[in-house]
mmCIF file of C-alpha atoms in Angstrom:
data_model
loop_
_atom_site.group_PDB
_atom_site.id
_atom_site.type_symbol
_atom_site.label_atom_id
_atom_site.label_comp_id
_atom_site.label_asym_id
_atom_site.label_seq_id
_atom_site.Cartn_x
_atom_site.Cartn_y
_atom_site.Cartn_z
ATOM 1 C CA UNK A 1 0.000 0.000 0.000
ATOM 2 C CA UNK A 2 2.807 2.467 0.824
ATOM 3 C CA UNK A 3 4.581 1.710 -2.471
ATOM 4 C CA UNK A 4 1.354 2.165 -4.452
ATOM 5 C CA UNK A 5 0.696 5.445 -2.636
ATOM 6 C CA UNK A 6 4.199 6.668 -3.426
ATOM 7 C CA UNK A 7 3.788 5.619 -7.085
ATOM 8 C CA UNK A 8 0.476 7.436 -7.331
ATOM 9 C CA UNK A 9 1.983 10.550 -5.749
ATOM 10 C CA UNK A 10 4.949 10.345 -8.183
ATOM 11 C CA UNK A 11 2.648 10.144 -11.230
ATOM 12 C CA UNK A 12 0.624 13.122 -10.024
ATOM 13 C CA UNK A 13 3.703 15.212 -9.255
ATOM 14 C CA UNK A 14 5.255 14.404 -12.646
ATOM 15 C CA UNK A 15 1.996 15.280 -14.469
ATOM 16 C CA UNK A 16 1.665 18.518 -12.495
ATOM 17 C CA UNK A 17 5.325 19.428 -13.117
ATOM 18 C CA UNK A 18 5.009 18.708 -16.877
ATOM 19 C CA UNK A 19 1.862 20.783 -17.279
ATOM 20 C CA UNK A 20 3.320 23.585 -15.158
ATOM 21 C CA UNK A 21 6.410 23.703 -17.384
ATOM 22 C CA UNK A 22 4.130 23.834 -20.474
ATOM 23 C CA UNK A 23 2.132 26.654 -18.920
ATOM 24 C CA UNK A 24 5.055 28.818 -17.867
ATOM 25 C CA UNK A 25 7.650 27.951 -20.475
ATOM 26 C CA UNK A 26 5.987 29.719 -23.496
ATOM 27 C CA UNK A 27 4.798 33.283 -23.022
ATOM 28 C CA UNK A 28 2.867 33.220 -26.359
ATOM 29 C CA UNK A 29 0.417 30.799 -24.886
ATOM 30 C CA UNK A 30 -0.366 33.030 -21.897
ATOM 31 C CA UNK A 31 -0.458 36.320 -23.826
ATOM 32 C CA UNK A 32 2.600 37.762 -21.984
ATOM 33 C CA UNK A 33 4.895 40.074 -24.113
ATOM 34 C CA UNK A 34 7.616 38.130 -25.885
ATOM 35 C CA UNK A 35 11.143 39.339 -26.488
ATOM 36 C CA UNK A 36 11.683 41.099 -29.945
ATOM 37 C CA UNK A 37 9.624 43.362 -32.252
ATOM 38 C CA UNK A 38 6.403 42.779 -34.171
ATOM 39 C CA UNK A 39 3.727 44.630 -36.102
ATOM 40 C CA UNK A 40 -0.046 44.369 -36.293
ATOM 41 C CA UNK A 41 -0.388 41.995 -39.285
ATOM 42 C CA UNK A 42 -0.863 44.442 -42.192
ATOM 43 C CA UNK A 43 0.499 44.522 -45.742
ATOM 44 C CA UNK A 44 0.558 48.203 -46.797
ATOM 45 C CA UNK A 45 1.099 49.826 -50.178
ATOM 46 C CA UNK A 46 1.363 53.389 -51.508
ATOM 47 C CA UNK A 47 0.369 54.157 -55.100
ATOM 48 C CA UNK A 48 0.612 57.477 -56.929
ATOM 49 C CA UNK A 49 3.983 58.563 -55.562
ATOM 50 C CA UNK A 50 4.808 60.474 -52.350
ATOM 51 C CA UNK A 51 2.296 62.622 -50.445
ATOM 52 C CA UNK A 52 -0.453 60.051 -51.079
ATOM 53 C CA UNK A 53 -2.333 57.912 -48.586
ATOM 54 C CA UNK A 54 -1.055 54.438 -47.670
ATOM 55 C CA UNK A 55 -3.751 51.771 -48.038
ATOM 56 C CA UNK A 56 -4.075 48.209 -46.729
ATOM 57 C CA UNK A 57 -3.373 45.625 -49.414
ATOM 58 C CA UNK A 58 -3.806 42.541 -47.239
ATOM 59 C CA UNK A 59 -4.668 41.600 -43.619
ATOM 60 C CA UNK A 60 -2.482 38.793 -42.249
ATOM 61 C CA UNK A 61 -4.648 36.061 -40.681
ATOM 62 C CA UNK A 62 -3.885 35.590 -36.995
ATOM 63 C CA UNK A 63 -2.330 39.046 -36.673
ATOM 64 C CA UNK A 64 -3.564 41.854 -34.455
ATOM 65 C CA UNK A 65 -5.784 43.344 -37.182
ATOM 66 C CA UNK A 66 -7.001 39.907 -38.247
ATOM 67 C CA UNK A 67 -8.016 39.085 -34.656
ATOM 68 C CA UNK A 68 -9.639 42.491 -34.258
ATOM 69 C CA UNK A 69 -11.886 41.864 -37.301
ATOM 70 C CA UNK A 70 -12.673 45.553 -37.949
ATOM 71 C CA UNK A 71 -9.821 46.559 -40.243
ATOM 72 C CA UNK A 72 -10.551 45.766 -43.893
ATOM 73 C CA UNK A 73 -8.552 45.590 -47.123
ATOM 74 C CA UNK A 74 -8.678 48.950 -48.917
ATOM 75 C CA UNK A 75 -8.791 51.082 -45.732
ATOM 76 C CA UNK A 76 -6.244 53.903 -45.430
ATOM 77 C CA UNK A 77 -3.759 54.298 -42.540
ATOM 78 C CA UNK A 78 -4.090 57.932 -41.383
ATOM 79 C CA UNK A 79 -2.687 57.998 -37.838
ATOM 80 C CA UNK A 80 -0.405 56.121 -35.396
ATOM 81 C CA UNK A 81 -0.656 56.840 -31.639
ATOM 82 C CA UNK A 82 -2.379 60.170 -32.334
ATOM 83 C CA UNK A 83 0.136 61.352 -34.988
ATOM 84 C CA UNK A 84 -1.036 62.130 -38.525
ATOM 85 C CA UNK A 85 0.799 59.968 -41.108
ATOM 86 C CA UNK A 86 -1.080 61.027 -44.279
ATOM 87 C CA UNK A 87 1.509 61.535 -47.043
ATOM 88 C CA UNK A 88 4.263 59.705 -45.133
ATOM 89 C CA UNK A 89 6.184 56.888 -46.881
ATOM 90 C CA UNK A 90 5.336 53.262 -46.161
ATOM 91 C CA UNK A 91 8.734 52.695 -44.511
ATOM 92 C CA UNK A 92 8.171 55.531 -42.033
ATOM 93 C CA UNK A 93 4.660 54.291 -41.109
ATOM 94 C CA UNK A 94 6.037 50.757 -40.641
ATOM 95 C CA UNK A 95 8.740 52.092 -38.268
ATOM 96 C CA UNK A 96 6.014 53.828 -36.245
ATOM 97 C CA UNK A 97 3.863 50.679 -36.063
ATOM 98 C CA UNK A 98 6.566 48.087 -35.240
ATOM 99 C CA UNK A 99 7.270 47.717 -31.508
ATOM 100 C CA UNK A 100 7.803 45.195 -28.698
ATOM 101 C CA UNK A 101 5.690 42.075 -29.042
ATOM 102 C CA UNK A 102 2.626 42.260 -26.796
ATOM 103 C CA UNK A 103 2.682 46.080 -26.422
ATOM 104 C CA UNK A 104 -0.377 48.226 -27.197
ATOM 105 C CA UNK A 105 -0.695 50.676 -30.125
ATOM 106 C CA UNK A 106 -3.469 52.983 -31.317
ATOM 107 C CA UNK A 107 -3.893 53.155 -35.111
ATOM 108 C CA UNK A 108 -6.375 55.377 -36.983
ATOM 109 C CA UNK A 109 -7.908 54.123 -40.235
ATOM 110 C CA UNK A 110 -10.117 55.699 -42.911
ATOM 111 C CA UNK A 111 -12.699 53.870 -44.999
ATOM 112 C CA UNK A 112 -12.894 54.562 -48.765
ATOM 113 C CA UNK A 113 -16.230 56.227 -47.941
ATOM 114 C CA UNK A 114 -14.420 58.758 -45.710
ATOM 115 C CA UNK A 115 -15.309 57.294 -42.285
ATOM 116 C CA UNK A 116 -12.393 57.550 -39.813
ATOM 117 C CA UNK A 117 -12.060 55.118 -36.887
ATOM 118 C CA UNK A 118 -9.369 54.194 -34.344
ATOM 119 C CA UNK A 119 -8.435 50.757 -32.999
ATOM 120 C CA UNK A 120 -6.299 49.786 -29.999
ATOM 121 C CA UNK A 121 -4.280 46.710 -30.989
ATOM 122 C CA UNK A 122 -1.717 44.357 -29.438
ATOM 123 C CA UNK A 123 1.483 43.825 -31.396
ATOM 124 C CA UNK A 124 2.392 40.255 -32.353
ATOM 125 C CA UNK A 125 0.471 36.985 -32.770
ATOM 126 C CA UNK A 126 -0.256 36.377 -29.034
ATOM 127 C CA UNK A 127 -2.696 33.542 -28.258
ATOM 128 C CA UNK A 128 -5.759 34.406 -26.200
ATOM 129 C CA UNK A 129 -6.196 33.069 -22.634
ATOM 130 C CA UNK A 130 -9.274 31.199 -23.854
ATOM 131 C CA UNK A 131 -7.229 29.245 -26.417
ATOM 132 C CA UNK A 132 -8.165 25.520 -26.253
ATOM 133 C CA UNK A 133 -4.538 24.472 -26.091
ATOM 134 C CA UNK A 134 -3.911 26.714 -23.093
ATOM 135 C CA UNK A 135 -7.115 25.525 -21.391
ATOM 136 C CA UNK A 136 -6.187 21.941 -22.065
ATOM 137 C CA UNK A 137 -2.680 22.250 -20.606
ATOM 138 C CA UNK A 138 -4.085 24.093 -17.625
ATOM 139 C CA UNK A 139 -6.713 21.395 -17.003
ATOM 140 C CA UNK A 140 -4.068 18.683 -17.314
ATOM 141 C CA UNK A 141 -1.906 20.479 -14.762
ATOM 142 C CA UNK A 142 -4.842 20.875 -12.402
ATOM 143 C CA UNK A 143 -5.670 17.178 -12.792
ATOM 144 C CA UNK A 144 -2.072 16.252 -11.975
ATOM 145 C CA UNK A 145 -2.190 18.528 -8.941
ATOM 146 C CA UNK A 146 -5.383 16.903 -7.724
ATOM 147 C CA UNK A 147 -3.893 13.463 -8.301
ATOM 148 C CA UNK A 148 -0.782 14.352 -6.325
ATOM 149 C CA UNK A 149 -2.870 15.827 -3.499
ATOM 150 C CA UNK A 150 -5.230 12.870 -3.338
ATOM 151 C CA UNK A 151 -2.319 10.441 -3.393
ATOM 152 C CA UNK A 152 -0.565 12.228 -0.553
ATOM 153 C CA UNK A 153 -3.745 12.171 1.470
ATOM 154 C CA UNK A 154 -4.362 8.414 1.097
ATOM 155 C CA UNK A 155 -4.105 6.705 4.499
ATOM 156 C CA UNK A 156 -3.213 3.110 5.093
ATOM 157 C CA UNK A 157 -6.338 1.369 3.860
ATOM 158 C CA UNK A 158 -7.659 -1.996 3.010
ATOM 159 C CA UNK A 159 -7.016 -3.891 -0.194
ATOM 160 C CA UNK A 160 -10.397 -2.670 -1.591
ATOM 161 C CA UNK A 161 -9.321 0.883 -1.295
ATOM 162 C CA UNK A 162 -6.065 0.002 -3.053
ATOM 163 C CA UNK A 163 -7.984 -1.573 -5.897
ATOM 164 C CA UNK A 164 -10.220 1.495 -6.120
ATOM 165 C CA UNK A 165 -7.172 3.747 -6.181
ATOM 166 C CA UNK A 166 -5.610 1.584 -8.864
ATOM 167 C CA UNK A 167 -8.760 1.974 -10.960
ATOM 168 C CA UNK A 168 -8.620 5.702 -10.354
ATOM 169 C CA UNK A 169 -4.973 5.772 -11.475
ATOM 170 C CA UNK A 170 -5.877 3.892 -14.639
ATOM 171 C CA UNK A 171 -8.642 6.401 -15.328
ATOM 172 C CA UNK A 172 -6.225 9.270 -14.785
ATOM 173 C CA UNK A 173 -3.685 7.599 -17.053
ATOM 174 C CA UNK A 174 -6.391 7.257 -19.750
ATOM 175 C CA UNK A 175 -7.271 10.942 -19.309
ATOM 176 C CA UNK A 176 -3.593 11.760 -19.464
ATOM 177 C CA UNK A 177 -3.274 9.811 -22.750
ATOM 178 C CA UNK A 178 -6.264 11.686 -24.166
ATOM 179 C CA UNK A 179 -4.776 14.990 -22.999
ATOM 180 C CA UNK A 180 -1.456 14.058 -24.570
ATOM 181 C CA UNK A 181 -3.229 13.357 -27.866
ATOM 182 C CA UNK A 182 -5.000 16.687 -27.657
ATOM 183 C CA UNK A 183 -1.689 18.298 -26.717
ATOM 184 C CA UNK A 184 -0.096 16.798 -29.883
ATOM 185 C CA UNK A 185 -2.930 18.092 -32.047
ATOM 186 C CA UNK A 186 -2.552 21.519 -30.419
ATOM 187 C CA UNK A 187 1.169 21.429 -31.083
ATOM 188 C CA UNK A 188 0.459 20.582 -34.718
ATOM 189 C CA UNK A 189 -1.937 23.520 -34.940
ATOM 190 C CA UNK A 190 0.719 25.709 -33.343
ATOM 191 C CA UNK A 191 3.336 24.500 -35.831
ATOM 192 C CA UNK A 192 0.949 25.221 -38.700
ATOM 193 C CA UNK A 193 0.351 28.713 -37.314
ATOM 194 C CA UNK A 194 4.102 29.247 -37.038
ATOM 195 C CA UNK A 195 4.569 27.971 -40.597
ATOM 196 C CA UNK A 196 1.851 30.345 -41.827
ATOM 197 C CA UNK A 197 3.454 33.226 -39.960
ATOM 198 C CA UNK A 198 6.855 32.389 -41.431
ATOM 199 C CA UNK A 199 5.308 32.124 -44.889
ATOM 200 C CA UNK A 200 3.658 35.556 -44.466
ATOM 201 C CA UNK A 201 6.980 36.973 -43.286
ATOM 202 C CA UNK A 202 8.716 35.514 -46.339
ATOM 203 C CA UNK A 203 6.020 36.954 -48.593
ATOM 204 C CA UNK A 204 6.469 40.328 -46.931
ATOM 205 C CA UNK A 205 10.230 40.073 -47.447
ATOM 206 C CA UNK A 206 9.685 39.206 -51.128
ATOM 207 C CA UNK A 207 7.324 42.175 -51.548
ATOM 208 C CA UNK A 208 9.841 44.410 -49.766
ATOM 209 C CA UNK A 209 12.674 43.214 -52.004
ATOM 210 C CA UNK A 210 10.533 43.754 -55.099
ATOM 211 C CA UNK A 211 9.730 47.228 -53.843
ATOM 212 C CA UNK A 212 13.432 47.924 -53.303
ATOM 213 C CA UNK A 213 14.222 46.604 -56.805
ATOM 214 C CA UNK A 214 11.501 48.839 -58.271
ATOM 215 C CA UNK A 215 12.880 51.830 -56.378
ATOM 216 C CA UNK A 216 16.397 51.046 -57.637
ATOM 217 C CA UNK A 217 15.123 50.654 -61.204
ATOM 218 C CA UNK A 218 13.176 53.931 -60.980
ATOM 219 C CA UNK A 219 16.254 55.711 -59.638
ATOM 220 C CA UNK A 220 18.325 54.298 -62.501
ATOM 221 C CA UNK A 221 15.686 55.443 -65.014
ATOM 222 C CA UNK A 222 15.643 58.875 -63.351
ATOM 223 C CA UNK A 223 19.436 59.122 -63.614
ATOM 224 C CA UNK A 224 19.287 58.100 -67.271
ATOM 225 C CA UNK A 225 16.570 60.686 -67.931
ATOM 226 C CA UNK A 226 18.649 63.362 -66.207
ATOM 227 C CA UNK A 227 21.705 62.404 -68.268
ATOM 228 C CA UNK A 228 19.610 62.479 -71.478
ATOM 229 C CA UNK A 229 18.270 65.902 -70.504
ATOM 230 C CA UNK A 230 21.789 67.213 -69.987
ATOM 231 C CA UNK A 231 22.921 65.798 -73.331
ATOM 232 C CA UNK A 232 19.920 67.435 -75.040
ATOM 233 C CA UNK A 233 20.768 70.751 -73.379
ATOM 234 C CA UNK A 234 24.361 70.503 -74.666
ATOM 235 C CA UNK A 235 23.095 69.673 -78.171
ATOM 236 C CA UNK A 236 20.628 72.553 -77.983
ATOM 237 C CA UNK A 237 23.400 74.966 -77.015
ATOM 238 C CA UNK A 238 25.544 73.702 -79.905
ATOM 239 C CA UNK A 239 22.638 74.133 -82.340
ATOM 240 C CA UNK A 240 21.981 77.637 -81.038
ATOM 241 C CA UNK A 241 25.663 78.528 -81.544
ATOM 242 C CA UNK A 242 25.583 77.140 -85.085
ATOM 243 C CA UNK A 243 22.343 79.010 -85.791
ATOM 244 C CA UNK A 244 23.980 82.227 -84.543
ATOM 245 C CA UNK A 245 26.989 81.653 -86.822
ATOM 246 C CA UNK A 246 24.710 80.941 -89.806
ATOM 247 C CA UNK A 247 22.668 84.061 -89.027
ATOM 248 C CA UNK A 248 25.811 86.200 -88.889
ATOM 249 C CA UNK A 249 27.051 84.694 -92.174
ATOM 250 C CA UNK A 250 23.670 85.376 -93.760
ATOM 251 C CA UNK A 251 23.782 88.984 -92.545
ATOM 252 C CA UNK A 252 27.267 89.438 -94.000
ATOM 253 C CA UNK A 253 26.189 87.885 -97.320
ATOM 254 C CA UNK A 254 23.116 90.100 -97.350
ATOM 255 C CA UNK A 255 25.237 93.205 -96.758
ATOM 256 C CA UNK A 256 27.659 92.164 -99.509
ATOM 257 C CA UNK A 257 24.726 91.547 -101.883
ATOM 258 C CA UNK A 258 23.240 94.952 -101.085
ATOM 259 C CA UNK A 259 26.659 96.572 -101.662
ATOM 260 C CA UNK A 260 27.006 94.790 -105.030
ATOM 261 C CA UNK A 261 23.480 95.812 -106.022
ATOM 262 C CA UNK A 262 24.285 99.402 -105.099
ATOM 263 C CA UNK A 263 27.519 99.258 -107.111
ATOM 264 C CA UNK A 264 25.645 97.798 -110.090
ATOM 265 C CA UNK A 265 22.974 100.483 -109.781
ATOM 266 C CA UNK A 266 25.706 103.183 -109.783
ATOM 267 C CA UNK A 267 27.313 101.640 -112.877
ATOM 268 C CA UNK A 268 23.938 101.487 -114.605
ATOM 269 C CA UNK A 269 23.202 105.103 -113.737
ATOM 270 C CA UNK A 270 26.631 106.207 -115.042
ATOM 271 C CA UNK A 271 26.076 104.238 -118.243
ATOM 272 C CA UNK A 272 22.667 105.855 -118.696
ATOM 273 C CA UNK A 273 24.222 109.289 -118.138
ATOM 274 C CA UNK A 274 26.957 108.571 -120.716
ATOM 275 C CA UNK A 275 24.337 107.225 -123.120
ATOM 276 C CA UNK A 276 22.141 110.297 -122.662
ATOM 277 C CA UNK A 277 25.119 112.613 -123.211
ATOM 278 C CA UNK A 278 26.089 110.672 -126.330
ATOM 279 C CA UNK A 279 22.514 110.850 -127.630
ATOM 280 C CA UNK A 280 22.485 114.578 -126.940
ATOM 281 C CA UNK A 281 25.782 115.010 -128.804
ATOM 282 C CA UNK A 282 24.477 112.922 -131.712
ATOM 283 C CA UNK A 283 21.318 115.013 -131.761
ATOM 284 C CA UNK A 284 23.378 118.190 -131.720
ATOM 285 C CA UNK A 285 25.514 116.858 -134.590
ATOM 286 C CA UNK A 286 22.364 115.960 -136.506
ATOM 287 C CA UNK A 287 21.028 119.460 -135.958
ATOM 288 C CA UNK A 288 24.358 120.946 -137.121
ATOM 289 C CA UNK A 289 24.325 118.699 -140.195
ATOM 290 C CA UNK A 290 20.752 119.736 -140.922
ATOM 291 C CA UNK A 291 21.724 123.369 -140.568
ATOM 292 C CA UNK A 292 24.697 122.869 -142.893
ATOM 293 C CA UNK A 293 22.415 121.067 -145.330
ATOM 294 C CA UNK A 294 19.979 123.936 -145.223
ATOM 295 C CA UNK A 295 22.828 126.387 -145.772
ATOM 296 C CA UNK A 296 24.134 124.280 -148.681
ATOM 297 C CA UNK A 297 20.680 124.148 -150.184
ATOM 298 C CA UNK A 298 20.383 127.876 -149.719
ATOM 299 C CA UNK A 299 23.801 128.353 -151.294
ATOM 300 C CA UNK A 300 22.865 126.098 -154.215
ATOM 301 C CA UNK A 301 19.665 128.009 -154.697
ATOM 302 C CA UNK A 302 21.604 131.237 -154.525
ATOM 303 C CA UNK A 303 24.181 129.867 -156.981
ATOM 304 C CA UNK A 304 21.436 128.813 -159.351
ATOM 305 C CA UNK A 305 19.880 132.191 -158.994
ATOM 306 C CA UNK A 306 23.261 133.813 -159.478
ATOM 307 C CA UNK A 307 23.885 131.663 -162.546
ATOM 308 C CA UNK A 308 20.586 132.732 -163.893
ATOM 309 C CA UNK A 309 21.450 136.248 -163.124
ATOM 310 C CA UNK A 310 24.881 135.748 -164.707
ATOM 311 C CA UNK A 311 23.217 134.349 -167.771
ATOM 312 C CA UNK A 312 20.912 137.269 -167.755
ATOM 313 C CA UNK A 313 23.884 139.515 -167.051
ATOM 314 C CA UNK A 314 25.830 137.992 -169.897
ATOM 315 C CA UNK A 315 22.880 138.571 -172.074
ATOM 316 C CA UNK A 316 22.761 142.068 -170.771
ATOM 317 C CA UNK A 317 26.504 142.397 -170.448
ATOM 318 C CA UNK A 318 26.610 145.400 -172.360
ATOM 319 C CA UNK A 319 23.779 146.871 -170.514
ATOM 320 C CA UNK A 320 24.985 145.900 -167.062
ATOM 321 C CA UNK A 321 28.727 146.382 -167.129
ATOM 322 C CA UNK A 322 28.326 148.723 -164.229
ATOM 323 C CA UNK A 323 26.866 145.908 -162.139
ATOM 324 C CA UNK A 324 29.464 143.276 -163.166
ATOM 325 C CA UNK A 325 31.794 144.095 -160.308
ATOM 326 C CA UNK A 326 29.013 143.742 -157.754
ATOM 327 C CA UNK A 327 27.901 140.409 -159.196
ATOM 328 C CA UNK A 328 31.473 139.139 -159.076
ATOM 329 C CA UNK A 329 31.744 140.176 -155.447
ATOM 330 C CA UNK A 330 28.465 138.426 -154.685
ATOM 331 C CA UNK A 331 29.721 135.325 -156.452
ATOM 332 C CA UNK A 332 32.956 135.472 -154.525
ATOM 333 C CA UNK A 333 31.049 135.736 -151.251
ATOM 334 C CA UNK A 334 28.871 132.797 -152.223
ATOM 335 C CA UNK A 335 31.915 130.717 -153.005
ATOM 336 C CA UNK A 336 33.476 131.708 -149.703
ATOM 337 C CA UNK A 337 30.322 130.611 -147.904
ATOM 338 C CA UNK A 338 30.312 127.384 -149.843
ATOM 339 C CA UNK A 339 33.938 126.758 -148.941
ATOM 340 C CA UNK A 340 33.168 127.571 -145.318
ATOM 341 C CA UNK A 341 30.187 125.211 -145.430
ATOM 342 C CA UNK A 342 32.382 122.453 -146.887
ATOM 343 C CA UNK A 343 34.988 123.059 -144.230
ATOM 344 C CA UNK A 344 32.235 122.903 -141.596
ATOM 345 C CA UNK A 345 30.977 119.694 -143.098
ATOM 346 C CA UNK A 346 34.492 118.248 -143.031
ATOM 347 C CA UNK A 347 34.906 119.317 -139.386
ATOM 348 C CA UNK A 348 31.550 117.779 -138.469
ATOM 349 C CA UNK A 349 32.485 114.592 -140.302
ATOM 350 C CA UNK A 350 35.862 114.478 -138.496
ATOM 351 C CA UNK A 351 34.172 115.084 -135.153
ATOM 352 C CA UNK A 352 31.636 112.350 -135.913
ATOM 353 C CA UNK A 353 34.415 109.935 -136.809
ATOM 354 C CA UNK A 354 36.299 110.836 -133.609
ATOM 355 C CA UNK A 355 33.105 110.359 -131.583
ATOM 356 C CA UNK A 356 32.558 106.968 -133.205
ATOM 357 C CA UNK A 357 36.136 106.038 -132.397
ATOM 358 C CA UNK A 358 35.714 107.142 -128.780
ATOM 359 C CA UNK A 359 32.426 105.238 -128.484
ATOM 360 C CA UNK A 360 34.060 102.136 -130.004
ATOM 361 C CA UNK A 361 36.994 102.428 -127.602
ATOM 362 C CA UNK A 362 34.613 102.899 -124.639
ATOM 363 C CA UNK A 363 32.508 99.956 -125.727
ATOM 364 C CA UNK A 364 35.644 97.837 -126.082
ATOM 365 C CA UNK A 365 36.920 98.906 -122.651
ATOM 366 C CA UNK A 366 33.534 98.393 -121.026
ATOM 367 C CA UNK A 367 32.470 95.092 -122.596
ATOM 368 C CA UNK A 368 35.749 93.429 -123.630
ATOM 369 C CA UNK A 369 38.691 94.734 -121.585
ATOM 370 C CA UNK A 370 37.044 94.182 -118.219
ATOM 371 C CA UNK A 371 38.932 93.935 -114.960
ATOM 372 C CA UNK A 372 38.846 90.711 -112.974
ATOM 373 C CA UNK A 373 36.612 92.264 -110.282
ATOM 374 C CA UNK A 374 34.124 93.552 -112.914
ATOM 375 C CA UNK A 375 34.076 90.147 -114.647
ATOM 376 C CA UNK A 376 33.413 88.355 -111.304
ATOM 377 C CA UNK A 377 30.712 90.912 -110.485
ATOM 378 C CA UNK A 378 29.083 90.401 -113.931
ATOM 379 C CA UNK A 379 29.256 86.595 -113.535
ATOM 380 C CA UNK A 380 27.704 86.940 -110.034
ATOM 381 C CA UNK A 381 24.739 88.921 -111.361
ATOM 382 C CA UNK A 382 24.383 86.819 -114.466
ATOM 383 C CA UNK A 383 24.320 83.661 -112.263
#
């Protein structure tokens, strides 16, 4: 009987000690703060660049927000512990939210409809006190305690009492086996929860790395765009310099063209003046020739008249001997005038020939014996 009592007390103490170690060894089962940092089980994203609201892309099952049940996908994060975080980057909001596991945090959210609400949440994936696994381990520990107490209180009894106690021990061992099975299932559930949490953490790390890669790629594209802009500015400055040089060359060519046109206009005006003077001289010569012709005609008429008079005088020679001297003088004067007219005609003819020679020489000098500059100028205008 004493050995059985000691065995029963040993079983109860071992069961109580095992359940006590399960109860106190893991703080996550009791809801006590664990060592390390944790968030509230949110996957956040910010679209549209900086100064835009951060919205909830996913709620991690088993996290603080998932247990709360109020926060929904699509809500905006607008405040952390009373501070406004609208327009802040996702990294800054995450730093504000992350804290010691099991600590409290107040987060303000905004619905897409505009409704703003605040929730007080516990960081980490702490298990509630009403968790079946915790209740089960606690009940097993209590049963072991009762078994140890009842075994220590067993007095020296008859063999019937020993048999009854043996039956009771078998019942407790059966309950212990059942509790161990339930404890295994609870451990499996706990391992699954840990695996899910690790998987969510890995997914968050993958999303974070993708975000970092996108940021790096965007920075590289921004640097390339800045370099392209600088190259375009350098090309633009070069084109502006070339345009300025072309404009100055065009201005110089325009001035040279205007100077050549002015020079050509002066030459044309001088030629017209020379031509007008020549035409005037020709006209004057024509008038002089006409005058000489008229004088010659007059002289011929006078000579014919004088001949007629001489014939008449010859016929009346006897009668007009007194007038013979006067007629001879008149004839002499007419001959002198005729000689003078011939001399005038010869002079006019010589002057005309000299003028023709001068005009031919001028035409030769102007159109044939040109200087190199005049020839280039003529070729320029003819082109």
